[in-house]
């Protein structure tokens, strides 16, 4: 029975890892559809390359930093419990690699390629696992202090704060240090729309992410005996709430509509195992409205050229999700309980501080040493031609 249990756990978490790996194609197509045609190839190349760099960074440094476990043993040792620790690494890697995938959408169309790969390595090796260890592995005694002080630890079942808020707040300094795309805003206060190049591809990316999210959330149980139908139902309700509110608040705009389910799912991650489905519906709905409102503010009023709106979507909706778990997870509002508001608030704040500090250091150093963005001519020609020497849709046939 023990062998059957460990084998089932390996299969369970492996399937989760595969589903979240598939979500990275969603990141790619969401970005591809949102950017202009001259940057579509770059979007595809970045996501796959960032994932590969993240794998190396997390395998050799990050996972050990977060969990105190490494893989520098013989393969016979690694096979313990059917290789469960290896598949657990794979699953958690797909979470870690979501960080550069999130950042990629914010800095699209004008960022140099190699400096971003360097940033990916540093973030996934050091900054992300530093907070991951605090939240999910009792590092530095912060969780113990929260429990002693407030009666409960910080609760983030599937990463509203650990993954999404961290990713969104890590992206913000990078976006600010890069500056807006040329021609996006003029000195007279005018705004050039830069509309999405492909709504179908944008929608495809959103759908892939939405489907994969049920592996992201449900398989965060990590062992099959902890699987919960409540997590699946809450994810579904938050997705629906985020979609419908974004549809109304976004006035039928397809870009807002297809980001609505993502906003709802980002927000429900933290408390998906403890909220009532009606609470999850409310949390997702608030997130859908929050995304539309804050995306519009950042782009139009504050003139922050966050191309995919990753700071509102992941940074703000993720922070809302962490705090919302402390509200809607309580028994008073139909939740399971075992949660307190202050630990949720304090750790969400800590995540923001860690992300902002780490990102300003990494991207600031890269800016003053090797530079972060393409020159104006390269940007005008597009990241595809300037970096990869090919476009997604060649304008003309070669003449021989």
Protein backbone atom coordinates (compact mmCIF):
# COMPACT_ATOMS: atom_id res chain seq x y z
CA UNK A 1 0.00 0.00 0.00
CA UNK A 2 2.88 2.38 0.75
CA UNK A 3 4.36 1.78 -2.73
CA UNK A 4 0.94 2.37 -4.30
CA UNK A 5 0.53 5.59 -2.28
CA UNK A 6 3.94 6.98 -3.28
CA UNK A 7 3.40 6.03 -6.91
CA UNK A 8 -0.01 7.72 -6.91
CA UNK A 9 1.50 10.85 -5.37
CA UNK A 10 4.18 10.97 -8.06
CA UNK A 11 1.59 10.61 -10.82
CA UNK A 12 -0.67 13.22 -9.20
CA UNK A 13 1.98 15.90 -8.85
CA UNK A 14 3.51 15.01 -12.24
CA UNK A 15 0.16 15.62 -13.94
CA UNK A 16 -0.02 18.96 -12.12
CA UNK A 17 3.46 19.88 -13.32
CA UNK A 18 2.53 18.98 -16.90
CA UNK A 19 -0.62 21.15 -16.70
CA UNK A 20 1.32 24.13 -15.38
CA UNK A 21 4.05 23.56 -17.99
CA UNK A 22 1.28 23.79 -20.60
CA UNK A 23 0.26 27.12 -19.07
CA UNK A 24 3.56 28.56 -20.26
CA UNK A 25 2.32 28.17 -23.84
CA UNK A 26 -0.62 30.26 -22.64
CA UNK A 27 1.76 32.96 -21.43
CA UNK A 28 3.43 32.86 -24.86
CA UNK A 29 0.24 33.18 -26.90
CA UNK A 30 -1.27 35.79 -24.57
CA UNK A 31 1.82 37.93 -25.12
CA UNK A 32 2.00 37.13 -28.83
CA UNK A 33 -1.60 38.26 -29.33
CA UNK A 34 -1.20 41.43 -27.27
CA UNK A 35 2.02 42.83 -28.74
CA UNK A 36 2.35 44.29 -32.23
CA UNK A 37 3.13 41.99 -35.17
CA UNK A 38 6.79 42.99 -35.22
CA UNK A 39 7.31 41.47 -31.73
CA UNK A 40 5.41 38.18 -32.00
CA UNK A 41 8.41 35.91 -32.57
CA UNK A 42 10.21 37.51 -29.65
CA UNK A 43 7.28 36.70 -27.35
CA UNK A 44 7.44 33.01 -28.28
CA UNK A 45 11.23 32.79 -27.98
CA UNK A 46 11.34 34.57 -24.61
CA UNK A 47 8.87 32.30 -22.84
CA UNK A 48 10.58 29.06 -23.89
CA UNK A 49 14.10 30.37 -23.24
CA UNK A 50 13.12 31.89 -19.88
CA UNK A 51 11.64 28.54 -18.84
CA UNK A 52 14.87 26.75 -19.71
CA UNK A 53 17.03 29.30 -17.86
CA UNK A 54 14.64 29.03 -14.89
CA UNK A 55 15.09 25.25 -14.87
CA UNK A 56 18.86 25.58 -14.53
CA UNK A 57 18.63 28.37 -11.92
CA UNK A 58 16.06 26.53 -9.80
CA UNK A 59 17.76 23.12 -10.06
CA UNK A 60 21.22 24.28 -9.06
CA UNK A 61 20.37 27.11 -6.65
CA UNK A 62 16.75 28.13 -6.10
CA UNK A 63 15.14 24.90 -4.92
CA UNK A 64 17.95 24.33 -2.41
CA UNK A 65 17.60 27.89 -1.12
CA UNK A 66 13.86 27.51 -0.63
CA UNK A 67 13.65 23.95 0.71
CA UNK A 68 17.15 22.94 1.78
CA UNK A 69 17.13 19.98 -0.60
CA UNK A 70 19.48 19.40 -3.53
CA UNK A 71 19.94 16.71 -6.13
CA UNK A 72 23.69 16.16 -5.91
CA UNK A 73 23.27 12.48 -5.08
CA UNK A 74 23.34 9.26 -7.07
CA UNK A 75 20.30 8.49 -9.18
CA UNK A 76 19.54 5.50 -6.93
CA UNK A 77 19.09 7.92 -4.00
CA UNK A 78 16.92 10.24 -6.07
CA UNK A 79 14.58 7.33 -6.79
CA UNK A 80 13.32 7.27 -3.17
CA UNK A 81 9.51 7.14 -2.96
CA UNK A 82 9.31 6.60 -6.71
CA UNK A 83 11.24 9.85 -7.26
CA UNK A 84 8.62 12.00 -5.53
CA UNK A 85 11.11 14.77 -4.66
CA UNK A 86 12.08 15.02 -8.33
CA UNK A 87 8.49 15.43 -9.49
CA UNK A 88 7.88 17.89 -6.65
CA UNK A 89 10.82 19.90 -7.98
CA UNK A 90 9.28 19.80 -11.48
CA UNK A 91 5.92 21.00 -10.19
CA UNK A 92 7.41 23.84 -8.13
CA UNK A 93 9.75 24.77 -10.99
CA UNK A 94 6.74 25.46 -13.20
CA UNK A 95 5.61 27.94 -10.52
CA UNK A 96 9.05 29.56 -10.27
CA UNK A 97 9.31 29.87 -14.05
CA UNK A 98 6.00 31.74 -14.09
CA UNK A 99 7.84 34.72 -12.56
CA UNK A 100 9.92 35.59 -15.68
CA UNK A 101 6.92 34.69 -17.88
CA UNK A 102 4.91 37.32 -16.01
CA UNK A 103 7.71 39.90 -16.24
CA UNK A 104 8.07 39.19 -19.97
CA UNK A 105 4.60 40.57 -20.67
CA UNK A 106 5.32 43.85 -18.92
CA UNK A 107 8.62 44.60 -20.67
CA UNK A 108 7.59 43.37 -24.11
CA UNK A 109 8.66 44.97 -27.40
CA UNK A 110 11.60 47.05 -26.17
CA UNK A 111 13.74 44.90 -23.84
CA UNK A 112 17.10 43.45 -24.82
CA UNK A 113 17.16 39.67 -24.91
CA UNK A 114 20.33 38.63 -23.06
CA UNK A 115 19.99 41.04 -20.10
CA UNK A 116 16.50 39.67 -19.48
CA UNK A 117 17.87 36.11 -19.42
CA UNK A 118 20.42 37.24 -16.83
CA UNK A 119 17.62 38.81 -14.78
CA UNK A 120 15.62 35.57 -15.06
CA UNK A 121 18.51 33.56 -13.65
CA UNK A 122 19.08 35.91 -10.71
CA UNK A 123 15.39 36.20 -9.83
CA UNK A 124 14.62 32.46 -10.02
CA UNK A 125 17.85 31.47 -8.28
CA UNK A 126 17.76 33.97 -5.41
CA UNK A 127 14.89 36.45 -5.04
CA UNK A 128 11.85 34.25 -5.64
CA UNK A 129 13.08 31.27 -3.56
CA UNK A 130 14.01 33.60 -0.69
CA UNK A 131 10.35 34.51 -0.20
CA UNK A 132 9.14 31.04 -1.22
CA UNK A 133 11.16 29.54 1.64
CA UNK A 134 9.65 31.99 4.12
CA UNK A 135 6.06 31.31 3.00
CA UNK A 136 6.17 27.60 2.25
CA UNK A 137 9.11 26.16 4.21
CA UNK A 138 9.21 27.99 7.58
CA UNK A 139 12.44 29.84 6.72
CA UNK A 140 13.80 32.48 9.12
CA UNK A 141 11.09 31.79 11.70
CA UNK A 142 8.64 34.35 10.26
CA UNK A 143 5.73 31.91 10.00
CA UNK A 144 6.38 30.73 13.56
CA UNK A 145 6.35 34.34 14.77
CA UNK A 146 3.07 35.04 12.98
CA UNK A 147 1.48 31.97 14.57
CA UNK A 148 2.73 32.91 18.02
CA UNK A 149 1.54 36.51 17.62
CA UNK A 150 -1.75 36.14 15.77
CA UNK A 151 -2.69 32.50 16.33
CA UNK A 152 -2.32 31.46 12.67
CA UNK A 153 0.35 31.33 10.01
CA UNK A 154 0.23 33.03 6.62
CA UNK A 155 -1.82 30.89 4.26
CA UNK A 156 -1.21 30.80 0.51
CA UNK A 157 -2.41 27.48 -0.84
CA UNK A 158 -1.48 27.95 -4.50
CA UNK A 159 0.52 31.14 -4.76
CA UNK A 160 -1.62 34.28 -5.07
CA UNK A 161 1.18 36.05 -3.19
CA UNK A 162 4.17 33.71 -3.51
CA UNK A 163 3.90 33.44 -7.30
CA UNK A 164 1.56 36.08 -8.72
CA UNK A 165 2.05 39.07 -6.44
CA UNK A 166 5.80 38.44 -6.49
CA UNK A 167 5.79 38.25 -10.29
CA UNK A 168 3.73 41.39 -10.73
CA UNK A 169 5.69 43.48 -8.26
CA UNK A 170 9.00 42.20 -9.65
CA UNK A 171 7.83 43.35 -13.09
CA UNK A 172 6.95 46.90 -12.01
CA UNK A 173 10.52 48.23 -11.49
CA UNK A 174 11.60 46.60 -14.75
CA UNK A 175 8.79 48.39 -16.61
CA UNK A 176 9.63 51.71 -14.93
CA UNK A 177 13.37 51.41 -15.56
CA UNK A 178 12.81 50.53 -19.22
CA UNK A 179 10.40 53.36 -19.91
CA UNK A 180 7.53 53.40 -22.37
CA UNK A 181 7.73 52.15 -25.95
CA UNK A 182 8.68 54.91 -28.40
CA UNK A 183 5.60 56.61 -29.72
CA UNK A 184 3.31 55.32 -26.97
CA UNK A 185 2.95 58.74 -25.31
CA UNK A 186 3.79 62.21 -26.62
CA UNK A 187 4.73 65.40 -24.79
CA UNK A 188 1.31 66.91 -25.44
CA UNK A 189 -0.35 64.16 -23.41
CA UNK A 190 -1.52 62.15 -26.39
CA UNK A 191 -1.62 58.34 -26.26
CA UNK A 192 -1.03 55.99 -29.18
CA UNK A 193 -3.25 52.92 -28.73
CA UNK A 194 -0.85 50.17 -29.94
CA UNK A 195 -3.76 47.71 -30.26
CA UNK A 196 -3.29 43.91 -29.93
CA UNK A 197 -1.97 42.22 -33.07
CA UNK A 198 -4.23 39.17 -32.75
CA UNK A 199 -7.31 38.82 -30.56
CA UNK A 200 -7.60 35.10 -31.53
CA UNK A 201 -4.08 34.38 -30.26
CA UNK A 202 -4.69 36.50 -27.16
CA UNK A 203 -7.87 34.49 -26.49
CA UNK A 204 -6.06 31.19 -27.11
CA UNK A 205 -3.42 32.16 -24.55
CA UNK A 206 -6.10 33.08 -22.02
CA UNK A 207 -7.91 29.78 -22.54
CA UNK A 208 -4.73 27.69 -22.18
CA UNK A 209 -3.89 29.52 -18.96
CA UNK A 210 -7.44 29.10 -17.63
CA UNK A 211 -7.55 25.35 -18.26
CA UNK A 212 -4.04 24.79 -16.87
CA UNK A 213 -4.94 26.75 -13.74
CA UNK A 214 -6.98 23.82 -12.47
CA UNK A 215 -3.71 21.90 -12.29
CA UNK A 216 -2.00 24.92 -10.77
CA UNK A 217 -4.56 25.12 -7.96
CA UNK A 218 -5.86 21.58 -7.41
CA UNK A 219 -2.44 19.89 -7.61
CA UNK A 220 -1.00 22.36 -5.11
CA UNK A 221 -2.20 19.76 -2.60
CA UNK A 222 0.97 17.90 -3.78
CA UNK A 223 -0.17 14.50 -2.47
CA UNK A 224 -3.28 12.68 -3.62
CA UNK A 225 -4.72 12.20 -0.12
CA UNK A 226 -5.02 16.01 0.19
CA UNK A 227 -6.90 16.56 -3.08
CA UNK A 228 -9.94 18.82 -2.65
CA UNK A 229 -12.97 19.31 -4.87
CA UNK A 230 -13.51 22.60 -3.05
CA UNK A 231 -10.35 23.96 -4.69
CA UNK A 232 -11.68 23.07 -8.15
CA UNK A 233 -15.10 24.59 -7.48
CA UNK A 234 -13.65 27.78 -6.01
CA UNK A 235 -11.34 28.15 -8.99
CA UNK A 236 -14.33 27.78 -11.31
CA UNK A 237 -16.41 30.35 -9.43
CA UNK A 238 -13.57 32.89 -9.28
CA UNK A 239 -12.95 32.43 -13.00
CA UNK A 240 -16.62 33.10 -13.75
CA UNK A 241 -16.75 36.13 -11.44
CA UNK A 242 -13.62 37.65 -12.92
CA UNK A 243 -14.85 37.10 -16.48
CA UNK A 244 -18.29 38.65 -16.00
CA UNK A 245 -17.14 41.70 -14.04
CA UNK A 246 -14.34 42.35 -16.57
CA UNK A 247 -16.88 42.07 -19.38
CA UNK A 248 -19.10 44.72 -17.82
CA UNK A 249 -16.35 46.99 -16.47
CA UNK A 250 -14.39 46.68 -19.72
CA UNK A 251 -17.45 47.52 -21.84
CA UNK A 252 -17.24 44.33 -23.92
CA UNK A 253 -13.56 44.87 -24.79
CA UNK A 254 -12.17 41.40 -25.71
CA UNK A 255 -8.78 42.18 -24.18
CA UNK A 256 -10.35 42.92 -20.81
CA UNK A 257 -12.77 40.00 -21.13
CA UNK A 258 -10.04 37.42 -21.70
CA UNK A 259 -7.92 38.77 -18.85
CA UNK A 260 -10.95 38.65 -16.52
CA UNK A 261 -10.78 34.91 -15.80
CA UNK A 262 -7.04 35.22 -15.22
CA UNK A 263 -7.58 38.01 -12.68
CA UNK A 264 -10.15 35.90 -10.83
CA UNK A 265 -7.90 32.84 -10.82
CA UNK A 266 -4.88 34.83 -9.63
CA UNK A 267 -6.90 36.11 -6.68
CA UNK A 268 -8.42 32.78 -5.63
CA UNK A 269 -5.15 30.82 -5.48
CA UNK A 270 -4.35 31.71 -1.87
CA UNK A 271 -7.68 30.77 -0.30
CA UNK A 272 -9.05 28.28 -2.81
CA UNK A 273 -8.89 25.46 -0.23
CA UNK A 274 -10.71 27.34 2.56
CA UNK A 275 -13.27 29.70 0.97
CA UNK A 276 -16.93 29.01 0.31
CA UNK A 277 -17.70 28.99 -3.45
CA UNK A 278 -19.82 32.14 -3.07
CA UNK A 279 -16.86 33.85 -1.40
CA UNK A 280 -14.65 32.72 -4.28
CA UNK A 281 -17.15 34.22 -6.74
CA UNK A 282 -16.92 37.57 -4.93
CA UNK A 283 -13.11 37.45 -4.73
CA UNK A 284 -12.86 36.69 -8.45
CA UNK A 285 -15.37 39.40 -9.33
CA UNK A 286 -13.50 42.04 -7.35
CA UNK A 287 -10.28 40.98 -9.08
CA UNK A 288 -11.86 41.31 -12.53
CA UNK A 289 -12.98 44.86 -11.74
CA UNK A 290 -9.67 45.71 -10.11
CA UNK A 291 -7.75 44.65 -13.21
CA UNK A 292 -9.85 46.73 -15.61
CA UNK A 293 -9.72 49.82 -13.40
CA UNK A 294 -6.01 49.65 -12.62
CA UNK A 295 -4.93 48.71 -16.14
CA UNK A 296 -6.76 51.78 -17.43
CA UNK A 297 -5.22 54.00 -14.75
CA UNK A 298 -1.65 52.79 -15.28
CA UNK A 299 -1.80 53.05 -19.05
CA UNK A 300 -3.82 56.23 -19.53
CA UNK A 301 -3.31 58.40 -16.46
CA UNK A 302 0.03 57.35 -15.03
CA UNK A 303 1.60 56.66 -18.46
CA UNK A 304 3.18 53.39 -17.33
CA UNK A 305 3.64 51.20 -20.41
CA UNK A 306 3.05 47.80 -18.84
CA UNK A 307 2.19 46.08 -22.13
CA UNK A 308 0.12 43.13 -20.84
CA UNK A 309 -0.90 44.82 -17.60
CA UNK A 310 1.03 42.31 -15.50
CA UNK A 311 1.31 44.61 -12.48
CA UNK A 312 -2.48 45.07 -12.19
CA UNK A 313 -3.23 41.44 -13.14
CA UNK A 314 -0.66 39.57 -11.08
CA UNK A 315 0.73 42.16 -8.68
CA UNK A 316 -2.49 43.80 -7.48
CA UNK A 317 -4.91 40.88 -7.96
CA UNK A 318 -2.39 38.57 -6.30
CA UNK A 319 -2.07 40.91 -3.32
CA UNK A 320 -5.87 41.16 -3.15
CA UNK A 321 -6.05 37.36 -3.17
CA UNK A 322 -3.63 37.04 -0.26
CA UNK A 323 -5.62 39.53 1.81
CA UNK A 324 -8.99 38.15 0.65
CA UNK A 325 -8.06 34.69 1.95
CA UNK A 326 -7.90 36.21 5.43
CA UNK A 327 -11.42 37.58 4.99
CA UNK A 328 -13.39 34.98 3.05
CA UNK A 329 -11.59 31.99 4.57
CA UNK A 330 -13.05 32.80 7.99
CA UNK A 331 -15.94 30.73 9.34
CA UNK A 332 -17.98 33.91 9.70
CA UNK A 333 -18.21 34.14 5.91
CA UNK A 334 -18.73 30.44 5.35
CA UNK A 335 -15.08 29.45 5.05
CA UNK A 336 -13.18 26.61 6.66
CA UNK A 337 -11.39 28.85 9.16
CA UNK A 338 -7.91 28.34 10.56
CA UNK A 339 -6.80 31.67 9.14
CA UNK A 340 -6.20 35.19 10.48
CA UNK A 341 -6.30 38.53 8.70
CA UNK A 342 -3.08 40.13 10.00
CA UNK A 343 -0.67 37.36 8.87
CA UNK A 344 -2.20 37.63 5.39
CA UNK A 345 -1.75 41.39 5.34
CA UNK A 346 1.78 41.41 6.76
CA UNK A 347 3.17 38.67 4.52
CA UNK A 348 1.57 40.19 1.44
CA UNK A 349 3.32 43.44 2.36
CA UNK A 350 6.60 41.59 2.88
CA UNK A 351 6.30 39.97 -0.56
CA UNK A 352 5.87 43.40 -2.14
CA UNK A 353 8.92 44.77 -0.32
CA UNK A 354 11.09 41.78 -1.28
CA UNK A 355 9.95 41.94 -4.91
CA UNK A 356 10.43 45.69 -5.33
CA UNK A 357 13.81 45.69 -3.60
CA UNK A 358 15.13 42.66 -5.47
CA UNK A 359 13.88 43.88 -8.83
CA UNK A 360 15.31 47.38 -8.48
CA UNK A 361 18.68 45.86 -7.58
CA UNK A 362 18.73 43.33 -10.45
CA UNK A 363 17.31 45.55 -13.20
CA UNK A 364 19.08 48.65 -11.90
CA UNK A 365 22.47 46.91 -12.08
CA UNK A 366 21.73 45.55 -15.53
CA UNK A 367 20.65 49.00 -16.74
CA UNK A 368 23.87 50.71 -15.65
CA UNK A 369 26.15 47.88 -16.83
CA UNK A 370 24.83 46.37 -20.07
CA UNK A 371 21.62 48.32 -20.68
CA UNK A 372 18.06 47.05 -20.67
CA UNK A 373 16.39 48.23 -23.84
CA UNK A 374 16.83 48.12 -27.58
CA UNK A 375 17.92 51.33 -29.29
CA UNK A 376 15.27 53.38 -31.07
CA UNK A 377 15.99 52.01 -34.53
CA UNK A 378 15.92 48.40 -33.30
CA UNK A 379 12.64 49.04 -31.54
CA UNK A 380 11.20 50.69 -34.65
CA UNK A 381 12.18 47.67 -36.74
CA UNK A 382 10.74 45.39 -34.08
CA UNK A 383 12.19 42.88 -31.63
CA UNK A 384 11.65 40.06 -34.13
CA UNK A 385 13.96 41.45 -36.81
CA UNK A 386 16.37 43.15 -34.41
CA UNK A 387 16.95 40.13 -32.16
CA UNK A 388 15.92 37.05 -34.16
CA UNK A 389 16.37 38.21 -37.77
CA UNK A 390 12.96 36.96 -38.82
CA UNK A 391 9.33 38.04 -38.55
CA UNK A 392 6.24 36.00 -37.79
CA UNK A 393 4.67 36.85 -41.14
CA UNK A 394 7.19 37.84 -43.84
CA UNK A 395 5.96 40.82 -45.85
CA UNK A 396 7.37 39.61 -49.15
CA UNK A 397 8.93 36.62 -50.90
CA UNK A 398 12.68 36.56 -51.46
CA UNK A 399 13.90 37.51 -54.91
CA UNK A 400 16.54 35.17 -56.30
